Short mmCIF file of C-alpha atoms in Angstrom, two decimals:
data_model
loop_
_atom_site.label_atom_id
_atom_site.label_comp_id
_atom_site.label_asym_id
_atom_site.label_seq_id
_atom_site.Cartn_x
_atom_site.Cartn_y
_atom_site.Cartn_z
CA UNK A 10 -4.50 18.45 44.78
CA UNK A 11 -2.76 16.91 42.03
CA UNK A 12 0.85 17.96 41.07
CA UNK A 13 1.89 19.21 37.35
CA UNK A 14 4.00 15.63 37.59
CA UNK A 15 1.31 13.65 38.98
CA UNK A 16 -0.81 14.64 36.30
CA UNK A 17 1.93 14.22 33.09
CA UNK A 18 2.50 10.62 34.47
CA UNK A 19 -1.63 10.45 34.54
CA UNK A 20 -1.47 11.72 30.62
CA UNK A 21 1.38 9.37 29.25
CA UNK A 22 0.01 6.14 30.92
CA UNK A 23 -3.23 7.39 29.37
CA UNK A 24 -1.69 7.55 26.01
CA UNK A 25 -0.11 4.22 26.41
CA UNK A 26 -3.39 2.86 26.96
CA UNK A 27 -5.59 4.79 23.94
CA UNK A 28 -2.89 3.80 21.59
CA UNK A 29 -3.43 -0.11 22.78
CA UNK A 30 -6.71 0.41 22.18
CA UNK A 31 -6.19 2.11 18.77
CA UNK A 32 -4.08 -1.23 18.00
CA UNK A 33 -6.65 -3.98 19.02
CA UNK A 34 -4.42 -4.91 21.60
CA UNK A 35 -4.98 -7.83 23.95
CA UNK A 36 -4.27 -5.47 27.33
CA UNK A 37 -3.60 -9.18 29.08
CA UNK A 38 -0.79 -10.36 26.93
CA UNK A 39 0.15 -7.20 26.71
CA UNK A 40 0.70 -7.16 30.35
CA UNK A 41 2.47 -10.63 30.19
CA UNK A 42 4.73 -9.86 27.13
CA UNK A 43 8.28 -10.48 28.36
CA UNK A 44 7.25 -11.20 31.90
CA UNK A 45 6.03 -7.17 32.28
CA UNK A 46 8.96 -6.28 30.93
CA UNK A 47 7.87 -4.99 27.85
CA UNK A 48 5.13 -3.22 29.33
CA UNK A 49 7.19 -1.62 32.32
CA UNK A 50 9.60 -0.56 28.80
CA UNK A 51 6.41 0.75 27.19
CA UNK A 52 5.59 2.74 29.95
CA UNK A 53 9.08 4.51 30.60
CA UNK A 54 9.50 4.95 26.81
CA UNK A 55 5.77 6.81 27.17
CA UNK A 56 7.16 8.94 30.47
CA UNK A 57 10.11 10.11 28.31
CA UNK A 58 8.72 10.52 25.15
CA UNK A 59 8.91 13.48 23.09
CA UNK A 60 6.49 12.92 20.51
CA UNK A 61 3.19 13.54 22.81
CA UNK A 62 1.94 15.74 19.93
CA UNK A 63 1.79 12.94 17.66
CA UNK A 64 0.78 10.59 19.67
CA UNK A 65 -2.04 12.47 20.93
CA UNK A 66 -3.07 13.41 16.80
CA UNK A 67 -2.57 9.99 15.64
CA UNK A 68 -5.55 7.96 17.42
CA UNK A 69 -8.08 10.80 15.50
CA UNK A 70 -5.82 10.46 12.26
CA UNK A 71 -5.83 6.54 11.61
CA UNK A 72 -9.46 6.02 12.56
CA UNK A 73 -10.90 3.34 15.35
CA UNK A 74 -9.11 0.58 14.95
CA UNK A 75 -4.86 0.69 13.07
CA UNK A 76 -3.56 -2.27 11.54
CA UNK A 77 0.14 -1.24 12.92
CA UNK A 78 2.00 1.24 15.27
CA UNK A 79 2.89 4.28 13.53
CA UNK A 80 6.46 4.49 12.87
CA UNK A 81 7.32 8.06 14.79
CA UNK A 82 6.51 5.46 18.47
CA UNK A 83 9.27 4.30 20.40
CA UNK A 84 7.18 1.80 21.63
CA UNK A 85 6.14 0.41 18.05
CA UNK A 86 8.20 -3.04 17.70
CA UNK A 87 6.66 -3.52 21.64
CA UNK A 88 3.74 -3.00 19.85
CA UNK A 89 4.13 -5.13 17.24
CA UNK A 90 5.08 -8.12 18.95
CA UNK A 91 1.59 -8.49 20.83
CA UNK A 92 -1.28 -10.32 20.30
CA UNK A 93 -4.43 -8.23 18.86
CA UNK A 94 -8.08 -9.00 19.86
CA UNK A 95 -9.41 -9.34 16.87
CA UNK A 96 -12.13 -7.20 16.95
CA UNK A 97 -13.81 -6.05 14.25
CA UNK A 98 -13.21 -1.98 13.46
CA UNK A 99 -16.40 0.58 14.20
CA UNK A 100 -18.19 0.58 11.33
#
């Protein structure tokens, strides 16, 4: 049985991950960015955040693929620091 907490930590690290995604993120450099640093930052700055309205809205809002963070994430200069994939967005 999974806990209210359990399942908010499930939903933020969730997040963290769509938005990546939104980004074209490279998840690997991500992961190596600082030494893990920046992602163990990303993820506490996800746990606490109180934007999860936003967050959750702006995936849907900017279409598949963003060409930057939006500017209401704590996480955005993490963000913008990584590498991108450089895949091409849906069509």
């Amino acid at each position: 049985m999974r806990t209210p907490s359990v399942t908010h930590v499930e939903n933020r690290a969730t997040r963290l991950h769509d938005m990546m995604l939104h980004l074209d993120l490279n998840p690997a450099a991500f992961a190596r960015l600082d030494r893990g640093d920046a992602y163990a930052e990303a993820r506490a700055k996800c746990l606490k955040c109180a934007l999860a309205a936003e967050c959750l809205s702006w995936p849907s809002a900017s279409g598949s693929h963003a060409e930057k963070p939006p500017e209401f994430c704590p996480n955005a200069s993490i963000f913008e620091r990584c590498p991108r994939l450089g895949r091409k967005a849906d069509a």
